[in-house]
PDB file of C-alpha atoms in Angstrom:
ATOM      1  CA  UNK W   1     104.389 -14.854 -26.327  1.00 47.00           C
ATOM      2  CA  UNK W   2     102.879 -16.418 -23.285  1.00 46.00           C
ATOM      3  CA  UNK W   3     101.938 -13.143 -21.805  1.00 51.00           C
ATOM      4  CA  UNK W   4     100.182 -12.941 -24.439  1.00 50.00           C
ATOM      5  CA  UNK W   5      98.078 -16.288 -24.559  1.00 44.00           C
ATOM      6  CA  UNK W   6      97.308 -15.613 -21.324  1.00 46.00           C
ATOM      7  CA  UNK W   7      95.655 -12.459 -21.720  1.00 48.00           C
ATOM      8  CA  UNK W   8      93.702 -13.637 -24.498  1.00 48.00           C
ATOM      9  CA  UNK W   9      92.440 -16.279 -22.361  1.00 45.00           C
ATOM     10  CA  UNK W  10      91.833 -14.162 -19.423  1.00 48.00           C
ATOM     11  CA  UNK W  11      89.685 -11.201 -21.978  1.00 48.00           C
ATOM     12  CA  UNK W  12      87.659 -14.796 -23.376  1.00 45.00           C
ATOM     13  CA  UNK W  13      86.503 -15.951 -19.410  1.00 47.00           C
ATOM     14  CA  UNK W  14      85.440 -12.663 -18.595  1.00 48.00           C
ATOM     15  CA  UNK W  15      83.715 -12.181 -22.131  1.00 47.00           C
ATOM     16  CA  UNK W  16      82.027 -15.403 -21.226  1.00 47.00           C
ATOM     17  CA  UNK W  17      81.204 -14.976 -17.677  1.00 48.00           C
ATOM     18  CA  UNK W  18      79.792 -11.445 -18.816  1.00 46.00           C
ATOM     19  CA  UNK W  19      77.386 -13.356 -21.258  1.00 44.00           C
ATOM     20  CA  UNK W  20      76.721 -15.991 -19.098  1.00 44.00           C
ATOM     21  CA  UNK W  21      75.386 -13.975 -16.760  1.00 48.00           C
ATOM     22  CA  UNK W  22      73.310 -11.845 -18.509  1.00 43.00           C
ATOM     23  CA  UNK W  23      71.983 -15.021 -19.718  1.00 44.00           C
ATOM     24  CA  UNK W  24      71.483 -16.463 -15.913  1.00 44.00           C
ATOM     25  CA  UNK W  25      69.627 -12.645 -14.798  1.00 46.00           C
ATOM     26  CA  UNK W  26      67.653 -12.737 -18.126  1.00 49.00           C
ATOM     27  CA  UNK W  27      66.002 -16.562 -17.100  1.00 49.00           C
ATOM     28  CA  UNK W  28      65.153 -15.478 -13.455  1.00 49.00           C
ATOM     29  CA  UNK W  29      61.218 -15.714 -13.241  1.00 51.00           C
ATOM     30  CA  UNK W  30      59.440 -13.004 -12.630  1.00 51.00           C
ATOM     31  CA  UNK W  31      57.188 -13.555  -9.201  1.00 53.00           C
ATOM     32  CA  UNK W  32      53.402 -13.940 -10.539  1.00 53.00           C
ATOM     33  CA  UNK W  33      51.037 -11.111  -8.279  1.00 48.00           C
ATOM     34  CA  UNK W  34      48.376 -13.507  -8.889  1.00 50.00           C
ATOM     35  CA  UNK W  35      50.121 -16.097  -6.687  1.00 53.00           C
ATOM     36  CA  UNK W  36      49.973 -16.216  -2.837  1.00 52.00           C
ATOM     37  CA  UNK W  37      52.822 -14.502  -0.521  1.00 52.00           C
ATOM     38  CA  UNK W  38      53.897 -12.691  -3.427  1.00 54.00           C
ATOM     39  CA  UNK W  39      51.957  -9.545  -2.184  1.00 54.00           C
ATOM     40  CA  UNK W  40      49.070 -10.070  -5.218  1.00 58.00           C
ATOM     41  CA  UNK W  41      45.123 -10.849  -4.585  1.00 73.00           C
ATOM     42  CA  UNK W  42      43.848 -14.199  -5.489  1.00 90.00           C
ATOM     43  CA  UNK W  43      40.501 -14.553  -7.422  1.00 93.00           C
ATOM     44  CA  UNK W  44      38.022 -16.459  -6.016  1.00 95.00           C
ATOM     45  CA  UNK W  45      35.946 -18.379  -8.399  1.00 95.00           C
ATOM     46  CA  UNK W  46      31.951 -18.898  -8.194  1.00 95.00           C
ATOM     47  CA  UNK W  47      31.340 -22.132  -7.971  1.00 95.00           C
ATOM     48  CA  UNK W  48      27.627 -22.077  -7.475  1.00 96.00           C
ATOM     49  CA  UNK W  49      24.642 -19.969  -6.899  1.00 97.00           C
ATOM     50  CA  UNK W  50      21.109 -21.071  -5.333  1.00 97.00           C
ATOM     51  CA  UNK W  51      17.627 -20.190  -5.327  1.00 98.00           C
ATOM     52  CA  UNK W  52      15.587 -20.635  -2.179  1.00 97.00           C
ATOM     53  CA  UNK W  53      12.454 -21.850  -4.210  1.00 97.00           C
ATOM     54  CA  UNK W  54      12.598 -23.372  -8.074  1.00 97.00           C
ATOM     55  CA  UNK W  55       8.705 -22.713  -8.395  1.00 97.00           C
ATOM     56  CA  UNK W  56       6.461 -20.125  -7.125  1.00 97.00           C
ATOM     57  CA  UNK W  57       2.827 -19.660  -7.654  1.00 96.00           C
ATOM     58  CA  UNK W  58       1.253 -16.120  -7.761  1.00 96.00           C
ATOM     59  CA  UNK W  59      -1.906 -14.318  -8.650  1.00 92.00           C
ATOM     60  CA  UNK W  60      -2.247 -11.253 -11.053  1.00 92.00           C
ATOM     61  CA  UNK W  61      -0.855  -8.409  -9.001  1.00 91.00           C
ATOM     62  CA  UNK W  62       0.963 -10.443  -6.297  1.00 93.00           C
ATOM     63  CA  UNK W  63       4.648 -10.450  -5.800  1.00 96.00           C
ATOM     64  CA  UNK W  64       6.934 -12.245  -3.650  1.00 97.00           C
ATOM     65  CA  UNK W  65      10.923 -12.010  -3.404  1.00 98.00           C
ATOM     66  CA  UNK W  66      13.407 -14.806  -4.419  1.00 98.00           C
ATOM     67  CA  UNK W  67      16.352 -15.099  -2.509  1.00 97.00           C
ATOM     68  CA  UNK W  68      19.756 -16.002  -4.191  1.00 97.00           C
ATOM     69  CA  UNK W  69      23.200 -18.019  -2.290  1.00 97.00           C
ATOM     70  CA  UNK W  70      26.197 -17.751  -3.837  1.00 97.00           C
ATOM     71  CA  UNK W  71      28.799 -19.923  -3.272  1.00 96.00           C
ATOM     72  CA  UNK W  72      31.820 -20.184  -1.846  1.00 95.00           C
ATOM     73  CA  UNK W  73      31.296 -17.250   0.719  1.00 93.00           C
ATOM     74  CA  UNK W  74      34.640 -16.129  -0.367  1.00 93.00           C
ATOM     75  CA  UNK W  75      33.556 -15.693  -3.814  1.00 94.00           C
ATOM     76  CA  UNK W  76      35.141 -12.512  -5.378  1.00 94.00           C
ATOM     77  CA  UNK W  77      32.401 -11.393  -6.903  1.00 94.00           C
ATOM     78  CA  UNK W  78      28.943 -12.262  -5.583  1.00 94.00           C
ATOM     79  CA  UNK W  79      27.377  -9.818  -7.806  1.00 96.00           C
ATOM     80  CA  UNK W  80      23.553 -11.320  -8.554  1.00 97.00           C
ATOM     81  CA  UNK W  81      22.140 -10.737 -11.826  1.00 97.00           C
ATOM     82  CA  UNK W  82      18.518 -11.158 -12.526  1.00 98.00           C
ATOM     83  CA  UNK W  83      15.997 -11.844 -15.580  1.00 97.00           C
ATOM     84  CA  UNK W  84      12.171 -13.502 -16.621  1.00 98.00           C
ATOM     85  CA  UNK W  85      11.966 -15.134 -19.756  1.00 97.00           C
ATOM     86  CA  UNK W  86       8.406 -13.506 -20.039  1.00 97.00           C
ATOM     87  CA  UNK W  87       8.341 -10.174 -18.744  1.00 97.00           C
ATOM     88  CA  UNK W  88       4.572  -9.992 -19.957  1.00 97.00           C
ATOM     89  CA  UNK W  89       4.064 -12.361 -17.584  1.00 97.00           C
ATOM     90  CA  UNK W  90       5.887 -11.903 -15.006  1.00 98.00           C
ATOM     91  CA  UNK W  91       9.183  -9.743 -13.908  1.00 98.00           C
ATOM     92  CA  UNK W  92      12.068  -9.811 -11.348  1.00 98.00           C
ATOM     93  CA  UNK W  93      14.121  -6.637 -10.619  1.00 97.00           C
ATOM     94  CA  UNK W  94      16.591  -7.788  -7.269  1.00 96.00           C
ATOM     95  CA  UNK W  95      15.056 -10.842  -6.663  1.00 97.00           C
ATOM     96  CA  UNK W  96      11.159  -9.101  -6.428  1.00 97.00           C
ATOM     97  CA  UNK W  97       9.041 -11.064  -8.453  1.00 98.00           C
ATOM     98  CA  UNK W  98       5.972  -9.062  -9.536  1.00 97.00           C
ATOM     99  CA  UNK W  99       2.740 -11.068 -11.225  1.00 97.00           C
ATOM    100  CA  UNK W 100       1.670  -9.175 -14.692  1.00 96.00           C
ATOM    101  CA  UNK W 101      -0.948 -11.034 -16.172  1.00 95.00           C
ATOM    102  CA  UNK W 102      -1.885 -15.227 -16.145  1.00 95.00           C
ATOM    103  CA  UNK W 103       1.012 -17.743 -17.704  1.00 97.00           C
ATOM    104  CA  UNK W 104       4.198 -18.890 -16.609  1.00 97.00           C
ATOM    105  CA  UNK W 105       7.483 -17.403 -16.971  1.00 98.00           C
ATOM    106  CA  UNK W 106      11.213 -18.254 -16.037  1.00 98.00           C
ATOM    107  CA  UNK W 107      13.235 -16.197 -13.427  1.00 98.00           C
ATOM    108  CA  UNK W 108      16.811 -16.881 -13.957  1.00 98.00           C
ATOM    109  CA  UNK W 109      19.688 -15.575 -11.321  1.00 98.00           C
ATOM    110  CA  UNK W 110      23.341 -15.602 -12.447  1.00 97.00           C
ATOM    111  CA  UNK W 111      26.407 -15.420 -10.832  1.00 96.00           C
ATOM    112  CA  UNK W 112      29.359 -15.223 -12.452  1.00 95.00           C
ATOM    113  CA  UNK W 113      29.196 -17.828 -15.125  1.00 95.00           C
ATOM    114  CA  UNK W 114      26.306 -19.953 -12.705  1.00 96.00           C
ATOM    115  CA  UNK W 115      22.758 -19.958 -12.580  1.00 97.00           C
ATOM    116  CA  UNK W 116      19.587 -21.177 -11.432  1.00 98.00           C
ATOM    117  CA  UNK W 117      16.023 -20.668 -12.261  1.00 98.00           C
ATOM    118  CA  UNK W 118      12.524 -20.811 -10.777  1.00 98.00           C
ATOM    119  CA  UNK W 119       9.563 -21.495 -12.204  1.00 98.00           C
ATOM    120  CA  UNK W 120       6.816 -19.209 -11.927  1.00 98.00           C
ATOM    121  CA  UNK W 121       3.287 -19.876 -11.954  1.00 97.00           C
ATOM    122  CA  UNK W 122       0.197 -17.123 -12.587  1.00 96.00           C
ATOM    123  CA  UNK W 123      -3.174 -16.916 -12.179  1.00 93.00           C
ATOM    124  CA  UNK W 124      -6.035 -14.884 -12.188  1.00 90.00           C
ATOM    125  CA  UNK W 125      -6.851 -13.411  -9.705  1.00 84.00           C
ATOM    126  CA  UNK W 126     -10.494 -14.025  -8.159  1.00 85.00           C
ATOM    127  CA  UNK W 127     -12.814 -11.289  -8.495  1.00 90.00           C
ATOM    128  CA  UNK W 128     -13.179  -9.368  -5.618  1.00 91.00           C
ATOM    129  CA  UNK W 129     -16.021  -7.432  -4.248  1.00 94.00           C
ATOM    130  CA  UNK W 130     -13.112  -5.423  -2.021  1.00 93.00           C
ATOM    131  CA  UNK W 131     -13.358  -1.584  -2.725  1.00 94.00           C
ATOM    132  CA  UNK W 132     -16.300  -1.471  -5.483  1.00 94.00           C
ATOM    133  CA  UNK W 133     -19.720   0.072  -5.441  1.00 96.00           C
ATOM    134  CA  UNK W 134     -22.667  -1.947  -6.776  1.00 96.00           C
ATOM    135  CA  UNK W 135     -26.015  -0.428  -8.379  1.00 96.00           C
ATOM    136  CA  UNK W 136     -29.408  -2.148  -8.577  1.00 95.00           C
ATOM    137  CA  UNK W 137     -30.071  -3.761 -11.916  1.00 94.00           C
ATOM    138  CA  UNK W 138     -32.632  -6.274 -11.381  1.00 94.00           C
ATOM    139  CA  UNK W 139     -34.943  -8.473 -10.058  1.00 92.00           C
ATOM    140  CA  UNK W 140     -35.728 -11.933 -11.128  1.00 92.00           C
ATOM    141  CA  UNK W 141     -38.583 -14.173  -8.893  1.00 90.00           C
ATOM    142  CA  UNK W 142     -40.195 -17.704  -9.795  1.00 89.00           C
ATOM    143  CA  UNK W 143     -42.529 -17.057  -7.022  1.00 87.00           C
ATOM    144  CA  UNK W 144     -44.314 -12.919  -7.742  1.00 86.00           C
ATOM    145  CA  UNK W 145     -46.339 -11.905 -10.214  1.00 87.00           C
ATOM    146  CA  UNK W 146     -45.333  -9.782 -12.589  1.00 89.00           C
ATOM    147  CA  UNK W 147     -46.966  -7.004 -10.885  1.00 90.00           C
ATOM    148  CA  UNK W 148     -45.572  -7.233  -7.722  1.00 89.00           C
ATOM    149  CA  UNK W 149     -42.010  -7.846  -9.366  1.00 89.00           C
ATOM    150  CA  UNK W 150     -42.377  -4.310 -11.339  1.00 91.00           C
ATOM    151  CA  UNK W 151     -43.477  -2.923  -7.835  1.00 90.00           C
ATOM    152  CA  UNK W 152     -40.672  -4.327  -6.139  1.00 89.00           C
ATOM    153  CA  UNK W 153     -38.015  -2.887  -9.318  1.00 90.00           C
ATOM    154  CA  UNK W 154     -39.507   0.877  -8.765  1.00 90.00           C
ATOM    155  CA  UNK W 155     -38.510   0.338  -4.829  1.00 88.00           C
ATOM    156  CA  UNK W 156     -35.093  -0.987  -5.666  1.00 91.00           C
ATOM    157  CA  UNK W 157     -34.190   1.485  -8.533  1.00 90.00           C
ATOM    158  CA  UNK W 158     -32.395   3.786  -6.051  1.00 92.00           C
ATOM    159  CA  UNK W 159     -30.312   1.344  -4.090  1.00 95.00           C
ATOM    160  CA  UNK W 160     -26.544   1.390  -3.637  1.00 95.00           C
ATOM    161  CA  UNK W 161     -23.952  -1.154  -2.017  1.00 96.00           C
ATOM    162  CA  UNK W 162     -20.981  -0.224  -1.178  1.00 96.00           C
ATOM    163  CA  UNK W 163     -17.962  -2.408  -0.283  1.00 96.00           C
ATOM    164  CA  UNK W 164     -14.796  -1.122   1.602  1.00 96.00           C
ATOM    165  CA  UNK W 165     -11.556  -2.761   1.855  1.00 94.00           C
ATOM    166  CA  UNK W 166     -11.819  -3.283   5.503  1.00 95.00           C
ATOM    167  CA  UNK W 167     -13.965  -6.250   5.624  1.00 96.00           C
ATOM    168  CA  UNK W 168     -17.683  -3.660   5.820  1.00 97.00           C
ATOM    169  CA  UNK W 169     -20.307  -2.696   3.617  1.00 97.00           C
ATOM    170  CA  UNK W 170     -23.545  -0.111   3.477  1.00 97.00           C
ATOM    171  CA  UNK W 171     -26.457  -0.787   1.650  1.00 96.00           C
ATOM    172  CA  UNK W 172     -28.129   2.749   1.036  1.00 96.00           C
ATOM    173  CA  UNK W 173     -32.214   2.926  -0.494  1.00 95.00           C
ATOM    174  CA  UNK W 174     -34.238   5.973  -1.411  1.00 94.00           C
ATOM    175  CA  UNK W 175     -37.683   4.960  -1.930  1.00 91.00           C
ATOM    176  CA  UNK W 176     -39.637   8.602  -2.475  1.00 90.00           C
ATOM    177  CA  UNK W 177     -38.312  10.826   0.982  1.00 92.00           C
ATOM    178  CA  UNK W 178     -37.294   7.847   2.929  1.00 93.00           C
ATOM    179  CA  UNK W 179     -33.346   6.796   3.068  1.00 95.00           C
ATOM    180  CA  UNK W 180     -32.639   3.003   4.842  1.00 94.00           C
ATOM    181  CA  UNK W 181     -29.537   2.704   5.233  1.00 96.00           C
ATOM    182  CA  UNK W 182     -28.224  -0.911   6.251  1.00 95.00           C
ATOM    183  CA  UNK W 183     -24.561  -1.942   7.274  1.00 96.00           C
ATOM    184  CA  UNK W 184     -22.796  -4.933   8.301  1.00 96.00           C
ATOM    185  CA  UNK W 185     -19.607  -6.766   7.605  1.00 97.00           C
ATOM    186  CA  UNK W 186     -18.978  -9.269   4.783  1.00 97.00           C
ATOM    187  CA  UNK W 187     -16.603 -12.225   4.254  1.00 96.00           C
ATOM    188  CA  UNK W 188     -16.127 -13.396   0.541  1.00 95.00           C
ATOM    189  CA  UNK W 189     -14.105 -16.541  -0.190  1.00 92.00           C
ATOM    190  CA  UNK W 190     -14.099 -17.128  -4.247  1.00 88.00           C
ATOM    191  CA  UNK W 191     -17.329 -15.873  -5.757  1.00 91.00           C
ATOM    192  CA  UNK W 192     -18.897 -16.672  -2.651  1.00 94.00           C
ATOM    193  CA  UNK W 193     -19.813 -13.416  -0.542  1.00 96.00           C
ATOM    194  CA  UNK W 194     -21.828 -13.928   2.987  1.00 95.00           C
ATOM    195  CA  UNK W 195     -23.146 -10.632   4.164  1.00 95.00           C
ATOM    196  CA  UNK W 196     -24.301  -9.825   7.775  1.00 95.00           C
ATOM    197  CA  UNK W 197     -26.159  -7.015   8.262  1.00 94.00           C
ATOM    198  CA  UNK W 198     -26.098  -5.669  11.752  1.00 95.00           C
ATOM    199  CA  UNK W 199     -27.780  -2.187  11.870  1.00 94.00           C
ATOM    200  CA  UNK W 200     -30.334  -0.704   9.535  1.00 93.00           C
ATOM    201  CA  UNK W 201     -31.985   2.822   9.707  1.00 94.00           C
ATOM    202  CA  UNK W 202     -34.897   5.222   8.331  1.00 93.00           C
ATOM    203  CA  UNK W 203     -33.585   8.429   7.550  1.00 94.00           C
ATOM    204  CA  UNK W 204     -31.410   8.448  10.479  1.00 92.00           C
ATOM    205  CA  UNK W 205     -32.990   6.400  13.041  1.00 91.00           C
ATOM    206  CA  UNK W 206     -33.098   3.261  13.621  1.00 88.00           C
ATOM    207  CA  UNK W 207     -35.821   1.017  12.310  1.00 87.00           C
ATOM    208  CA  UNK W 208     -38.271   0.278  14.792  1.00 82.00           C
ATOM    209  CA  UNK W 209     -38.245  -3.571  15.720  1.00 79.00           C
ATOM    210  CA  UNK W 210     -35.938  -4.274  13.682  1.00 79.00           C
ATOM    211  CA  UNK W 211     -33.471  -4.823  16.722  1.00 79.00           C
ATOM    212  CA  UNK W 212     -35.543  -8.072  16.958  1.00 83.00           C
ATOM    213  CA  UNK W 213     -34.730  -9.573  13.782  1.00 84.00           C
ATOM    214  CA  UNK W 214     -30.681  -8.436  13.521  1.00 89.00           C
ATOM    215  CA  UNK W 215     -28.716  -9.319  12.548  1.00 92.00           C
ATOM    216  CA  UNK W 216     -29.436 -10.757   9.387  1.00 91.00           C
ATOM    217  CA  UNK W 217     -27.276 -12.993   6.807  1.00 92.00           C
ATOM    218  CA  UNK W 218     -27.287 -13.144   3.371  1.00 92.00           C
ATOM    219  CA  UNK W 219     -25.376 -15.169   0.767  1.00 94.00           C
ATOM    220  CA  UNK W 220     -24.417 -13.389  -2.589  1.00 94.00           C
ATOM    221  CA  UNK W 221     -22.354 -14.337  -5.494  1.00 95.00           C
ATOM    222  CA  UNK W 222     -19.814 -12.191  -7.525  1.00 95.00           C
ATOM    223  CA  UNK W 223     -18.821 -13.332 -11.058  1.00 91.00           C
ATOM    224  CA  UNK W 224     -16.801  -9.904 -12.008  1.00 89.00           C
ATOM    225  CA  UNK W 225     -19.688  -8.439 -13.057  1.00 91.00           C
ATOM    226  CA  UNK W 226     -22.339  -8.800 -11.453  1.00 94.00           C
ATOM    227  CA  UNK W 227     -22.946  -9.231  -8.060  1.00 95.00           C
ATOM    228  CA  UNK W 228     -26.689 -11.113  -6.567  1.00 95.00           C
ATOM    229  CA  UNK W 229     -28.227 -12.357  -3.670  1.00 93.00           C
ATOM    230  CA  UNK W 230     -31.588 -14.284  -2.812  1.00 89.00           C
ATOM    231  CA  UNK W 231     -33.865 -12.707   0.081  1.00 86.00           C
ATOM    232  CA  UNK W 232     -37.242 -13.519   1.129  1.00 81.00           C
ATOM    233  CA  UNK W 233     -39.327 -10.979   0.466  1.00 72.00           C
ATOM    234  CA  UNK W 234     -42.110 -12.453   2.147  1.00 70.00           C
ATOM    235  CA  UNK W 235     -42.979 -16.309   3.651  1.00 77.00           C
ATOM    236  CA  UNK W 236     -41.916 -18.893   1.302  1.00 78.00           C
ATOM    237  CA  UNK W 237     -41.434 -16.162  -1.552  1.00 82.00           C
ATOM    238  CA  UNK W 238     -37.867 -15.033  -2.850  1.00 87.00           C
ATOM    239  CA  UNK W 239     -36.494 -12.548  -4.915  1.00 90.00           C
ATOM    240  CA  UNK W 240     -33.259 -12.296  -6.284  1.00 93.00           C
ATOM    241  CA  UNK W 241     -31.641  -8.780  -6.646  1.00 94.00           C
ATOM    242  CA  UNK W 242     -28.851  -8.406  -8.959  1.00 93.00           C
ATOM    243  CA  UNK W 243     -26.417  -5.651  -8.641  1.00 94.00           C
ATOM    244  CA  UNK W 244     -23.953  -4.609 -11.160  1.00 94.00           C
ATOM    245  CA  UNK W 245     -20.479  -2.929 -10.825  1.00 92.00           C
ATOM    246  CA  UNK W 246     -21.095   1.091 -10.826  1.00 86.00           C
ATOM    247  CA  UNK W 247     -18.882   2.793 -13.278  1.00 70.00           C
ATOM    248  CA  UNK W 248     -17.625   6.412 -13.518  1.00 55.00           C
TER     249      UNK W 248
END
């Protein structure tokens, strides 16, 4: 009978130590890959991510490129994103912020779930004489008669300026079989265009005393349209020729 009650009890222990320790190996945590030492990669938040300018000015056509930090420089992903509020105004595509037409408009960077923004600022640009080719239109004068005005028109009729991008310009004249030709350099700062004119000739030669009295300087104006200047067409009398943009 004891035999017995002892084997019983012995078959129970080992029925509970079984259980028991299925129960211990079932609770043992599981190492987390995410954590340090335990052979995983940790993510690295952004914390923060910084323009190097919050407002920038621009004209019509210009373009300038934003610059982005992200922060911490450990950041897992540093990845920039990029957007305008007003892409009719301006746009951003990697940081290169291109003017479109006058307004404002908001460039926004985002990293991760951060941002910042800048401010942009367009205007129109200043008309530029840079590149165009002007035709005679007119003459206006307070101090010539009529006459002389309508003689002085007929002269001017076939007269060309041309403007290049490098800072020069030729102002060509046909009057009947004769060709002057005049050139010089130019500086225009808003509307305001001063033009020096260093060399003229007569169909291909230079203009007899004319040495004497170069180089010459006049001021003009350009409004878009139109561009003028005032000479002296004789002592104490002054014309003002008016030149318009020459369409093809």
């Amino acid at each position: 009978m004891k035999r017995g009650l002892w084997t019983t009890v012995a078959a129970l222990i080992c029925a509970m130590t079984c259980v028991f320790g299925l129960v211990a190996c079932n609770n043992k945590e599981t190492p987390n890959e995410n954590e340090p030492g335990n052979g995983g990669t940790q993510t690295v938040a952004v914390e923060s991510v910084t323009l190097n300018k919050t407002e920038l000015t621009l004209e019509v056509g210009g373009e300038e490129t934003l610059t982005a930090t992200v922060a911490p420089d450990d950041a897992t992903d540093k990845t920039v994103t990029w957007s305008s509020d007003n892409t009719a105004i301006a746009t951003v595509e990697n940081g290169k912020v291109t003017a479109i037409a006058a307004g404002t408009a908001t460039i926004t960077a985002k990293a991760g779930d951060k941002t910042d923004t800048c401010s942009v600022t367009v205007n129109a640009a200043e008309p530029t004489v840079n590149g165009k080719t002007f035709i005679f239109y007119d003459l206006t004068s307070d101090d010539l008669s009529s006459e002389m005005l309508a003689t002085m028109k007929s002269q001017m009729e076939n007269t060309t300026i041309v403007f290049t991008n490098e800072g020069t310009f030729t102002i060509t004249q046909t009057i009947d079989t004769t060709t002057i030709v005049q050139t010089g350099s130019y500086e225009q700062e808003n509307s305001s265009v001063l033009m020096t004119i260093e060399t003229m000739t007569s169909n291909g030669r230079p203009v007899e005393g004319a040495d004497e009295n170069l180089p010459i300087t006049v001021q003009g104006t350009f409004d878009g349209e139109q561009f003028s200047f005032s000479t002296e067409a004789m002592p104490d009398t002054f014309v003002t020729n008016i030149f318009v943009i020459k369409t093809n």
